[in-house]
Coordinates of C-alpha atoms in Angstrom, one line a residue:
Chain A
M1 CA -15.4 60.0 -29.9
L2 CA -11.7 59.2 -29.6
S3 CA -12.0 58.3 -25.9
R4 CA -15.0 56.0 -26.7
N5 CA -12.9 54.2 -29.2
Y6 CA -10.1 54.0 -26.7
K7 CA -12.5 52.4 -24.2
E8 CA -13.7 49.9 -26.7
K9 CA -10.2 48.9 -27.6
T10 CA -9.2 48.5 -23.9
I11 CA -12.2 46.3 -23.2
E12 CA -11.4 44.3 -26.3
W13 CA -7.8 43.8 -25.3
T14 CA -8.6 42.9 -21.7
L15 CA -11.0 40.2 -22.9
F16 CA -8.5 39.1 -25.5
S17 CA -5.7 38.8 -22.9
V18 CA -7.9 36.9 -20.5
S19 CA -8.7 34.3 -23.2
V20 CA -5.0 34.1 -24.2
L21 CA -4.1 33.5 -20.5
T22 CA -6.6 30.6 -20.4
V23 CA -5.1 29.0 -23.4
V24 CA -1.6 29.5 -22.0
I25 CA -2.6 28.0 -18.7
L26 CA -4.1 25.0 -20.5
F27 CA -0.9 24.6 -22.5
L28 CA 1.3 24.7 -19.3
I29 CA -0.9 22.1 -17.6
C30 CA -0.5 19.8 -20.6
L31 CA 3.2 20.4 -20.6
F32 CA 3.6 19.5 -16.9
L33 CA 1.2 16.6 -17.0
F34 CA 2.8 15.0 -20.1
R35 CA 6.4 15.8 -19.0
D36 CA 5.9 13.9 -15.7
G37 CA 3.9 11.2 -17.3
L38 CA 6.5 10.5 -20.0
L39 CA 9.2 10.1 -17.4
L40 CA 7.6 6.8 -16.5
F41 CA 8.8 5.3 -19.7
K42 CA 12.4 5.6 -18.6
D43 CA 11.6 2.6 -16.3
T44 CA 8.7 0.9 -17.9
S45 CA 8.0 0.4 -21.6
L46 CA 5.0 2.0 -23.1
M47 CA 3.6 -1.4 -24.2
D48 CA 3.8 -2.7 -20.6
F49 CA 1.9 0.3 -19.4
L50 CA -0.8 0.2 -22.0
T51 CA -1.3 -3.6 -22.1
G52 CA -0.4 -4.5 -18.5
K53 CA -3.0 -6.4 -16.6
F54 CA -1.8 -5.8 -13.1
W55 CA -1.4 -2.7 -11.0
Y56 CA 1.2 -3.4 -8.3
P57 CA 2.8 0.0 -7.7
T58 CA 4.7 -0.7 -4.5
S59 CA 5.6 -4.4 -4.6
I60 CA 9.1 -5.7 -5.3
N61 CA 8.1 -6.8 -8.8
R62 CA 6.1 -3.7 -9.4
Q63 CA 3.9 -3.5 -12.4
F64 CA 2.1 -0.5 -13.8
G65 CA -0.6 -1.9 -16.0
L66 CA -3.2 0.5 -17.1
L67 CA -5.9 -2.0 -18.3
P68 CA -7.6 -2.8 -15.0
L69 CA -7.9 1.0 -14.3
F70 CA -9.0 1.8 -17.8
F71 CA -11.7 -0.9 -17.9
G72 CA -12.7 0.0 -14.4
S73 CA -13.4 3.6 -15.5
L74 CA -15.1 2.3 -18.7
I75 CA -17.5 -0.1 -17.0
V76 CA -18.6 2.4 -14.4
T77 CA -19.1 5.2 -16.9
A78 CA -21.0 2.8 -19.3
G79 CA -23.3 1.8 -16.5
A80 CA -23.9 5.4 -15.5
I81 CA -24.8 6.3 -19.1
I82 CA -27.2 3.4 -19.5
F83 CA -28.9 4.5 -16.3
A84 CA -28.8 8.3 -16.6
V85 CA -29.3 9.1 -20.3
P86 CA -32.8 7.6 -20.8
L87 CA -33.9 8.8 -17.4
G88 CA -32.4 12.3 -17.9
V89 CA -33.8 12.9 -21.4
A90 CA -37.2 11.6 -20.4
A91 CA -37.2 13.9 -17.4
A92 CA -36.2 16.8 -19.6
I93 CA -39.0 16.1 -22.1
Y94 CA -41.5 15.8 -19.3
I95 CA -40.4 19.1 -17.7
S96 CA -40.4 21.1 -20.8
E97 CA -43.2 19.6 -22.8
I98 CA -45.6 17.6 -20.7
A99 CA -45.6 18.9 -17.2
D100 CA -47.9 21.6 -15.9
P101 CA -45.8 24.8 -15.7
R102 CA -46.3 24.9 -12.0
I103 CA -45.0 21.4 -11.5
A104 CA -42.1 22.2 -13.8
D105 CA -41.2 25.3 -11.8
F106 CA -41.3 23.2 -8.7
L107 CA -39.1 20.4 -10.1
K108 CA -36.4 22.5 -11.7
P109 CA -34.8 24.0 -8.6
F110 CA -34.8 20.6 -6.9
I111 CA -32.8 19.1 -9.8
E112 CA -30.4 22.1 -9.7
I113 CA -29.9 21.6 -6.0
L114 CA -29.0 17.9 -6.7
A115 CA -26.1 19.2 -8.8
G116 CA -24.8 21.3 -5.9
I117 CA -24.4 18.4 -3.5
P118 CA -20.7 17.7 -2.8
S119 CA -19.6 14.4 -4.2
V120 CA -18.3 13.2 -0.8
V121 CA -21.9 13.4 0.4
F122 CA -23.0 11.2 -2.5
G123 CA -20.2 8.9 -1.6
F124 CA -21.2 8.6 2.0
F125 CA -24.8 8.0 1.0
G126 CA -23.7 5.3 -1.4
L127 CA -21.5 3.7 1.2
V128 CA -24.0 3.6 4.0
I129 CA -27.3 3.1 2.1
L130 CA -26.7 1.7 -1.4
V131 CA -23.8 -0.7 -0.7
P132 CA -25.7 -2.9 1.8
I133 CA -28.8 -2.9 -0.5
I134 CA -26.7 -4.1 -3.5
Q135 CA -25.0 -6.6 -1.3
D136 CA -28.3 -8.1 0.0
S137 CA -30.2 -8.0 -3.3
F138 CA -27.5 -9.9 -5.3
S139 CA -26.1 -11.8 -2.3
L140 CA -22.6 -10.7 -3.0
P141 CA -19.5 -10.8 -0.7
T142 CA -19.5 -7.0 -0.7
G143 CA -21.8 -4.3 -2.1
Q144 CA -18.9 -2.1 -3.2
T145 CA -19.2 -2.9 -6.9
A146 CA -19.1 -1.2 -10.3
L147 CA -22.9 -1.2 -10.3
T148 CA -23.0 0.8 -7.1
G149 CA -20.6 3.2 -8.6
S150 CA -22.7 3.4 -11.8
I151 CA -25.9 4.2 -10.0
M152 CA -24.3 6.9 -7.8
L153 CA -22.6 8.4 -10.9
G154 CA -25.8 8.2 -12.9
I155 CA -27.6 10.2 -10.1
M156 CA -24.8 12.7 -10.1
A157 CA -24.8 13.1 -13.9
L158 CA -28.6 13.5 -14.0
P159 CA -28.8 17.2 -13.2
T160 CA -26.3 18.1 -15.9
I161 CA -28.2 16.0 -18.5
I162 CA -31.6 17.2 -17.4
T163 CA -30.9 20.9 -17.2
I164 CA -29.0 21.1 -20.5
S165 CA -31.4 18.8 -22.4
E166 CA -34.3 20.8 -21.0
D167 CA -32.7 24.1 -22.2
A168 CA -32.2 22.6 -25.7
I169 CA -35.8 21.3 -25.9
S170 CA -37.3 24.6 -24.6
S171 CA -35.4 26.6 -27.2
V172 CA -36.9 24.7 -30.1
P173 CA -39.1 27.3 -31.8
G174 CA -42.8 27.1 -31.0
T175 CA -43.6 27.4 -34.8
L176 CA -42.2 23.9 -35.3
E177 CA -44.4 22.4 -32.7
Q178 CA -47.5 24.3 -33.9
G179 CA -46.8 23.3 -37.5
S180 CA -46.6 19.7 -36.6
L181 CA -49.8 19.8 -34.5
A182 CA -51.5 21.6 -37.4
L183 CA -50.6 18.8 -39.7
G184 CA -52.6 16.5 -37.5
A185 CA -49.7 14.9 -35.5
T186 CA -50.5 13.9 -31.9
K187 CA -48.6 15.5 -29.0
W188 CA -46.4 12.4 -28.6
Q189 CA -45.6 12.2 -32.4
T190 CA -44.7 15.9 -32.3
I191 CA -42.3 15.3 -29.4
Y192 CA -40.4 12.4 -30.8
K193 CA -40.5 13.2 -34.5
V194 CA -40.1 17.0 -34.4
I195 CA -39.0 18.4 -31.0
V196 CA -36.4 15.8 -29.9
P197 CA -34.7 15.7 -33.3
A198 CA -34.6 19.5 -33.4
A199 CA -33.0 19.6 -30.0
L200 CA -30.7 16.7 -30.7
S201 CA -27.5 18.7 -30.8
G202 CA -28.3 20.2 -27.4
I203 CA -29.2 16.8 -26.0
S204 CA -26.0 15.2 -27.3
A205 CA -24.0 18.0 -25.7
A206 CA -25.9 17.3 -22.5
V207 CA -25.0 13.6 -22.7
M208 CA -21.4 14.3 -23.5
L209 CA -21.1 16.7 -20.6
G210 CA -22.7 14.0 -18.4
I211 CA -20.0 11.5 -19.6
G212 CA -17.4 14.1 -18.9
R213 CA -18.5 14.4 -15.3
A214 CA -18.7 10.6 -15.0
I215 CA -15.2 10.0 -16.3
G216 CA -13.6 12.6 -14.1
E217 CA -15.6 11.8 -10.9
T218 CA -13.3 10.7 -8.1
M219 CA -14.5 10.9 -4.6
T220 CA -17.8 9.1 -4.8
L221 CA -16.3 6.2 -6.8
M222 CA -13.4 5.9 -4.5
M223 CA -15.8 5.4 -1.6
V224 CA -18.2 2.9 -3.2
T225 CA -16.5 0.8 -5.9
G226 CA -14.1 -1.1 -3.7
N227 CA -11.0 0.0 -5.6
T228 CA -9.9 -3.5 -6.7
A229 CA -7.5 -3.3 -9.6
V230 CA -8.8 -6.3 -11.5
I231 CA -10.0 -6.2 -15.1
P232 CA -13.8 -6.5 -15.0
S233 CA -15.6 -8.9 -17.2
F234 CA -18.7 -7.8 -19.1
P235 CA -21.6 -7.8 -18.0
E236 CA -20.9 -9.8 -14.8
G237 CA -18.2 -7.2 -14.0
F238 CA -21.0 -4.9 -12.8
L239 CA -21.3 -7.0 -9.7
A240 CA -17.6 -7.0 -9.0
S241 CA -15.4 -4.4 -7.4
V242 CA -13.4 -2.2 -9.8
R243 CA -11.0 0.7 -9.6
T244 CA -11.1 3.7 -11.7
M245 CA -8.2 5.8 -13.0
T246 CA -9.2 8.9 -11.0
A247 CA -9.6 6.9 -7.8
T248 CA -6.1 5.4 -8.3
I249 CA -4.6 8.8 -8.6
A250 CA -6.4 10.1 -5.6
L251 CA -5.7 7.0 -3.5
E252 CA -2.0 6.9 -4.2
M253 CA -0.8 10.4 -4.8
G254 CA -1.0 11.2 -1.1
E255 CA 2.0 9.3 0.1
V256 CA 4.0 8.7 -3.1
P257 CA 7.4 10.2 -3.0
Q258 CA 7.8 12.9 -5.6
G259 CA 10.0 12.1 -8.5
S260 CA 9.7 8.3 -8.1
T261 CA 8.6 5.9 -10.8
H262 CA 5.2 5.4 -9.0
F263 CA 4.8 9.2 -9.0
H264 CA 5.4 9.3 -12.8
A265 CA 3.0 6.3 -13.3
L266 CA 0.2 8.3 -11.7
F267 CA 0.9 11.2 -14.0
A268 CA 0.9 8.9 -16.9
V269 CA -2.6 7.7 -15.8
G270 CA -3.6 11.4 -15.6
S271 CA -2.3 12.0 -19.1
V272 CA -4.4 9.1 -20.4
L273 CA -7.4 10.5 -18.6
F274 CA -6.7 13.9 -20.2
I275 CA -6.5 12.4 -23.7
I276 CA -9.8 10.5 -23.2
T277 CA -11.6 13.7 -22.0
F278 CA -10.2 15.6 -24.9
L279 CA -11.4 13.0 -27.4
I280 CA -14.9 13.0 -25.8
N281 CA -15.1 16.7 -26.3
L282 CA -14.0 16.4 -29.9
I283 CA -16.6 13.8 -30.5
A284 CA -19.3 15.9 -28.8
D285 CA -18.3 18.8 -31.0
S286 CA -18.6 16.8 -34.2
I287 CA -21.9 15.4 -33.2
K288 CA -23.2 18.8 -32.5
K289 CA -22.1 20.0 -35.9
R290 CA -23.5 17.0 -37.8
Y291 CA -26.9 17.1 -36.2
R292 CA -27.3 20.8 -36.3
F293 CA -30.9 21.4 -37.2
K294 CA -31.6 24.4 -39.5
V295 CA -34.5 26.1 -37.9
D296 CA -34.4 29.5 -39.5
Chain B
M1 CA -9.2 39.6 -42.5
A2 CA -5.8 41.3 -42.0
N3 CA -6.9 42.2 -38.5
K4 CA -7.8 38.6 -37.8
L5 CA -4.5 37.4 -39.1
K6 CA -2.7 39.8 -36.9
K7 CA -4.6 38.6 -33.8
Y8 CA -3.8 35.0 -34.6
S9 CA -0.1 35.7 -35.0
I10 CA 0.0 37.6 -31.7
L11 CA -1.7 34.7 -30.0
L12 CA 0.6 32.2 -31.5
L13 CA 3.7 34.2 -30.5
L14 CA 2.4 34.6 -27.0
I15 CA 1.8 30.9 -26.6
I16 CA 5.1 30.0 -28.0
G17 CA 6.8 32.4 -25.7
L18 CA 5.1 31.2 -22.6
V19 CA 5.6 27.5 -23.5
F20 CA 9.3 28.2 -23.8
L21 CA 9.2 30.0 -20.5
G22 CA 7.5 27.0 -19.0
I23 CA 10.1 24.7 -20.4
G24 CA 12.8 26.9 -19.0
C25 CA 11.2 26.7 -15.5
T26 CA 10.9 22.9 -15.6
G27 CA 14.5 22.7 -16.7
T28 CA 15.8 24.6 -13.7
K29 CA 13.5 22.7 -11.4
N30 CA 14.9 19.5 -12.6
N31 CA 18.4 20.6 -11.8
E32 CA 17.6 21.8 -8.3
G33 CA 15.5 19.1 -6.7
S34 CA 15.8 15.9 -8.6
S35 CA 14.6 13.6 -5.8
A36 CA 11.7 14.8 -3.7
E37 CA 9.5 17.7 -2.7
N38 CA 10.2 20.6 -5.0
V39 CA 7.4 22.5 -3.3
T40 CA 8.6 22.2 0.2
G41 CA 12.2 22.6 -0.8
A42 CA 11.4 25.9 -2.4
E43 CA 9.9 27.3 0.8
P44 CA 12.5 29.5 2.5
P45 CA 11.2 29.0 6.1
S46 CA 11.7 25.3 6.2
A47 CA 15.2 25.6 4.9
E48 CA 16.1 28.2 7.5
N49 CA 14.5 26.2 10.3
V50 CA 16.6 23.1 9.7
S51 CA 19.8 25.0 9.9
G52 CA 19.0 27.5 12.6
A53 CA 18.2 25.8 15.9
E54 CA 16.9 29.0 17.5
S55 CA 14.1 29.6 15.0
A56 CA 10.5 30.0 16.4
S57 CA 9.0 27.4 14.1
I58 CA 9.6 23.8 13.2
L59 CA 8.2 21.6 10.5
L60 CA 6.9 18.0 10.9
K61 CA 6.1 15.8 7.9
G62 CA 5.4 12.1 7.7
S63 CA 3.2 9.3 8.8
D64 CA -0.6 9.6 8.5
T65 CA -1.0 7.3 11.4
V66 CA 0.9 9.7 13.7
L67 CA -0.7 12.8 12.1
P68 CA -3.7 13.1 14.4
L69 CA -1.5 12.6 17.4
A70 CA 1.2 15.0 16.2
Q71 CA -1.5 17.6 15.3
A72 CA -3.1 17.4 18.8
E73 CA 0.3 17.7 20.5
A74 CA 1.3 20.6 18.3
E75 CA -2.0 22.5 19.1
E76 CA -1.5 22.0 22.8
F77 CA 2.2 23.0 22.6
M78 CA 1.4 26.2 20.7
A79 CA -1.4 27.1 23.1
E80 CA 1.2 26.9 25.9
N81 CA 4.0 28.6 24.1
S82 CA 2.8 31.6 22.2
G83 CA 5.0 32.8 19.4
K84 CA 6.4 29.3 18.8
S85 CA 5.0 27.5 15.8
V86 CA 4.9 23.8 15.0
T87 CA 3.6 22.9 11.5
V88 CA 2.4 19.3 11.0
T89 CA 1.7 17.7 7.6
G90 CA 1.0 14.1 6.6
G91 CA 2.2 12.4 3.4
G92 CA 3.3 9.0 4.8
S93 CA 6.2 7.6 6.7
G94 CA 8.3 7.2 3.6
V95 CA 7.7 10.7 2.4
G96 CA 8.6 12.1 5.8
I97 CA 11.8 10.2 6.0
A98 CA 12.7 11.2 2.4
A99 CA 12.1 14.8 3.4
L100 CA 14.3 14.4 6.5
I101 CA 17.1 12.9 4.4
D102 CA 16.8 16.0 2.1
G103 CA 17.0 18.3 5.1
E104 CA 13.6 19.8 4.5
V105 CA 12.0 19.0 7.8
N106 CA 12.9 19.0 11.5
I107 CA 11.0 15.9 12.6
A108 CA 9.8 13.0 10.5
P109 CA 7.0 11.2 12.3
A110 CA 7.0 7.5 11.3
S111 CA 4.9 4.4 12.0
R112 CA 7.7 2.1 11.0
E113 CA 11.5 2.0 11.5
M114 CA 13.8 3.4 8.8
T115 CA 15.0 0.8 6.3
D116 CA 18.7 0.1 5.8
D117 CA 18.5 1.7 2.4
E118 CA 17.0 4.9 3.9
I119 CA 19.7 5.0 6.6
K120 CA 22.4 4.5 4.0
S121 CA 21.1 7.3 1.8
A122 CA 20.8 9.5 4.9
E123 CA 24.4 8.9 5.8
A124 CA 25.5 9.6 2.3
K125 CA 24.0 13.1 2.7
G126 CA 25.5 13.7 6.1
I127 CA 22.3 13.2 8.0
N128 CA 22.4 11.3 11.2
P129 CA 18.9 10.0 11.9
V130 CA 18.0 9.7 15.6
E131 CA 14.9 7.7 16.6
T132 CA 12.6 8.7 19.5
T133 CA 9.7 6.4 20.4
I134 CA 6.7 8.6 21.2
A135 CA 3.9 6.1 21.6
Y136 CA 2.7 2.6 20.9
D137 CA 0.1 1.3 18.5
G138 CA -1.2 -2.1 17.5
I139 CA -2.6 -3.0 14.1
T140 CA -6.0 -4.6 14.9
V141 CA -7.7 -7.1 12.7
I142 CA -11.4 -6.5 12.8
V143 CA -14.6 -8.4 11.7
N144 CA -18.3 -7.8 11.9
P145 CA -19.7 -8.3 15.4
S146 CA -22.1 -11.0 14.1
N147 CA -19.1 -13.1 12.7
S148 CA -18.6 -16.2 14.9
V149 CA -14.8 -16.2 14.3
S150 CA -13.0 -14.5 17.1
N151 CA -9.4 -15.5 16.7
L152 CA -7.1 -16.4 13.9
T153 CA -3.6 -17.8 13.6
F154 CA -1.0 -15.9 11.5
D155 CA -1.1 -18.6 8.9
Q156 CA -4.9 -18.2 8.5
L157 CA -4.6 -14.4 8.4
R158 CA -1.9 -14.6 5.8
G159 CA -4.0 -17.1 3.7
I160 CA -7.0 -14.7 3.8
Y161 CA -4.9 -11.8 2.6
N162 CA -2.8 -13.6 0.0
G163 CA -5.9 -15.3 -1.5
S164 CA -5.4 -19.0 -0.5
I165 CA -8.3 -18.8 1.9
S166 CA -11.5 -17.3 0.6
N167 CA -14.3 -18.8 2.6
W168 CA -15.0 -18.2 6.3
K169 CA -15.7 -21.9 6.9
E170 CA -12.0 -22.7 6.2
V171 CA -11.2 -20.8 9.4
G172 CA -14.1 -22.1 11.5
G173 CA -16.8 -19.6 10.5
A174 CA -20.0 -19.7 8.5
D175 CA -20.1 -20.8 4.8
A176 CA -19.6 -17.4 3.2
Q177 CA -17.1 -15.8 1.0
I178 CA -14.7 -13.5 2.8
A179 CA -14.7 -9.9 1.7
V180 CA -11.1 -8.9 2.3
I181 CA -10.4 -5.2 2.9
S182 CA -7.1 -3.4 2.9
R183 CA -5.7 0.1 3.1
D184 CA -4.3 1.6 -0.1
S185 CA -0.7 0.9 -1.1
S186 CA 0.5 4.3 0.0
S187 CA -0.4 3.7 3.7
G188 CA 2.4 2.9 6.1
T189 CA 0.0 0.5 7.9
Y190 CA -0.4 -1.3 4.5
K191 CA 3.4 -1.9 4.4
D192 CA 3.6 -2.9 8.1
F193 CA 0.9 -5.5 7.6
Q194 CA 2.4 -6.8 4.4
K195 CA 5.8 -7.2 6.1
D196 CA 4.5 -8.8 9.4
V197 CA 1.5 -10.8 8.2
L198 CA 2.0 -11.5 4.5
Q199 CA 5.7 -11.8 5.0
G200 CA 6.4 -10.5 1.5
D201 CA 3.5 -12.1 -0.3
E202 CA 1.4 -9.9 -2.5
Y203 CA -2.0 -8.8 -1.3
R204 CA -4.7 -10.7 -3.2
P205 CA -5.5 -8.6 -6.2
D206 CA -9.3 -8.7 -5.5
A207 CA -9.0 -7.2 -2.0
L208 CA -11.2 -4.1 -1.5
I209 CA -9.1 -1.0 -1.1
Q210 CA -10.3 1.7 1.2
P211 CA -8.7 5.2 1.1
A212 CA -9.0 5.7 4.9
T213 CA -9.4 3.8 8.1
G214 CA -12.9 5.2 8.5
G215 CA -14.0 3.5 5.3
I216 CA -12.8 0.1 6.6
V217 CA -14.7 0.5 9.8
T218 CA -17.9 1.5 8.0
E219 CA -17.7 -1.5 5.6
V220 CA -16.8 -4.0 8.3
S221 CA -19.6 -2.7 10.6
Q222 CA -22.3 -3.3 7.9
N223 CA -20.9 -6.3 6.0
T224 CA -21.1 -9.6 8.0
N225 CA -18.4 -11.2 5.7
A226 CA -15.8 -8.5 5.8
I227 CA -12.4 -8.5 7.4
G228 CA -10.1 -5.5 7.7
Y229 CA -7.2 -4.0 9.7
I230 CA -7.0 -0.7 11.5
G231 CA -5.0 1.2 14.0
F232 CA -5.8 0.5 17.7
A233 CA -7.1 4.0 18.1
Y234 CA -10.0 3.3 15.8
I235 CA -11.7 0.4 17.7
D236 CA -15.3 1.0 18.6
S237 CA -18.4 -1.0 19.4
S238 CA -19.6 -1.4 15.8
I239 CA -16.8 -3.9 15.0
K240 CA -15.1 -6.8 16.7
A241 CA -11.4 -7.0 17.2
L242 CA -9.8 -10.5 16.7
S243 CA -7.3 -12.2 18.9
L244 CA -4.2 -13.3 17.0
N245 CA -2.0 -16.2 17.4
N246 CA 1.5 -16.3 15.9
G247 CA 2.5 -19.5 17.7
N248 CA 2.5 -18.2 21.3
G249 CA -1.2 -18.5 22.0
S250 CA -4.1 -16.3 21.2
V251 CA -3.6 -12.7 22.3
A252 CA -6.4 -10.0 22.2
P253 CA -5.4 -6.5 21.3
T254 CA -5.4 -4.6 24.6
E255 CA -3.3 -1.8 26.1
E256 CA -1.4 -4.3 28.2
S257 CA -0.7 -6.8 25.4
I258 CA 0.5 -4.1 23.1
L259 CA 2.6 -2.4 25.8
N260 CA 4.3 -5.6 26.9
G261 CA 4.8 -6.7 23.2
S262 CA 2.8 -10.0 23.5
Y263 CA 0.3 -8.8 20.9
P264 CA 1.9 -9.9 17.7
L265 CA 1.1 -6.8 15.6
S266 CA 2.2 -4.2 18.2
R267 CA 4.4 -1.4 16.9
S268 CA 6.0 1.8 18.0
L269 CA 5.4 5.2 16.6
Y270 CA 8.5 7.3 16.1
F271 CA 9.9 10.8 15.6
Y272 CA 13.0 10.8 13.5
T273 CA 15.4 13.8 13.8
D274 CA 18.7 14.7 12.3
G275 CA 21.0 14.2 15.3
E276 CA 19.8 14.6 18.9
P277 CA 16.9 17.0 19.0
S278 CA 17.9 20.6 19.9
G279 CA 16.3 24.0 20.2
L280 CA 12.6 24.1 19.5
T281 CA 12.7 20.5 18.2
K282 CA 13.9 19.4 21.6
E283 CA 11.3 21.5 23.4
F284 CA 8.5 19.9 21.3
T285 CA 9.9 16.4 21.6
D286 CA 10.2 16.8 25.4
F287 CA 6.6 18.1 25.5
V288 CA 5.4 15.0 23.7
L289 CA 7.3 12.8 26.1
S290 CA 6.1 14.7 29.2
E291 CA 3.2 13.6 31.3
K292 CA 0.9 16.0 29.6
G293 CA 2.0 15.0 26.2
Q294 CA 1.6 11.4 27.0
S295 CA -2.0 12.0 28.3
I296 CA -2.7 13.5 24.9
V297 CA -1.5 10.2 23.4
S298 CA -4.3 8.4 25.4
T299 CA -6.9 10.9 24.4
V300 CA -6.1 10.5 20.7
G301 CA -6.4 6.7 21.2
Y302 CA -2.8 5.4 21.1
I303 CA -0.9 3.9 24.0
P304 CA 1.4 6.1 26.1
L305 CA 4.9 5.1 26.9
K306 CA 4.5 5.2 30.7
K307 CA 1.5 4.0 32.5

């Protein structure tokens, strides 16, 4: 009896220390990120960084303006959401509620494979196939635009949105559906009045995770958006080239001397990105709580 | 409840302790390596190598343009001399030179000459940079093969890249907007091009930035309105190299014109060392300059010193 207790305690403590370690690692990452990011403000004022309209990191009159990068990320992510959320949720509803189980079993693994494709492959596909198509269909000087990035990002976020939404929809208790049908509601009324609302917290989580992937995506966007640090207008900006925050870090970190102002500027951009992701997670959490459907 | 409270307090204490530990680490790091490369500086082998000339391994760090060449040379050199090791990393000309000044590397490959500032700060640290030319390269301006424009003057090229010219018809081509493509700002070629062609002007802010030369080649090969610049080694049949005129007539980028300096964007590729090369550094440099080493230069696509 004693040894069994001992074993329990050991397992408990191992798991406890692993989780403590995770928290500590996260704290240290924050610490290093913000420490290097804050050093930028020895040379540039915070206002110049947050409201600057130009990103000229290596010229003589260098300027570290966040706005073009921030709006670049924003417009590409917004485009991806507009494209991927309706499509993803519709696909999830189809797979879990409408499709023949055999078709659903066939579709699911394919969607999961889509999630496993490396982003550089998506980027290459976008560069070689989608970029010329966009250029021709809108007669643009180049097809490397925010729209191209949005479409690629949307495709990449789809598997996340579909699989998690599908899980949420499938886990809605069958009694709810049967009850609705018994009251005389049609299949479609049941789906959008009962099942989707009941699964809403899961669907919101799926959407937020999709956004999380979109905001943090680097490689594909670097390859297809043209990386032009100009503030995009809306909605015409979709047909212009943009540069995202992640692409800037990836582009410039390679050759930037460590400890220089430029180096700290890239860390500052990383800090902003971190804060944004953190806020998105907080929002996702609160949505989840607010819409929690009491099914018991 | 009490158990929970205990757990929380332990967690809190642990976090506080480790955060302070972290702060302690960052503090010492700040004192040691304030300028560049904490990571490399902390590696014992590189530090030993620089001081001891007889060591069996050397470290190269610098230009991404030279990287494929230096890598190929190092592989061949190590295949011929077992037990001797040559480590090559990129990072950019500026990073390599900074590392040389800090005494962290044996050779800094560079696609540009050291600036006066860099030479000054090297001398201040007691480093005596010696330049060895290892190969030649020419920055080549490329367009789509279907573009009717086949030569540009320096003023036209400068106008295209600083934003004063935006339509191909202004330089004798079709009526179409020019899609201007550049490398990213951390590239040495970006800086060479800015110095030689833009002569200090800013790149137009709406230029497309590609992270690698391969991206420029792909975009130019499929976009009829695009213009870009690449290293000579990257020319292939999917793109068209332009002849350039900086006042002395139009010159096409060829091995001859780059070698005799008549091509206006020809440049040398360098190895920078602290003092004359010695020990393994000398062995490797001699290998690169040897007939075999120079034939590797041709294979990689750059232009060898002796023909």
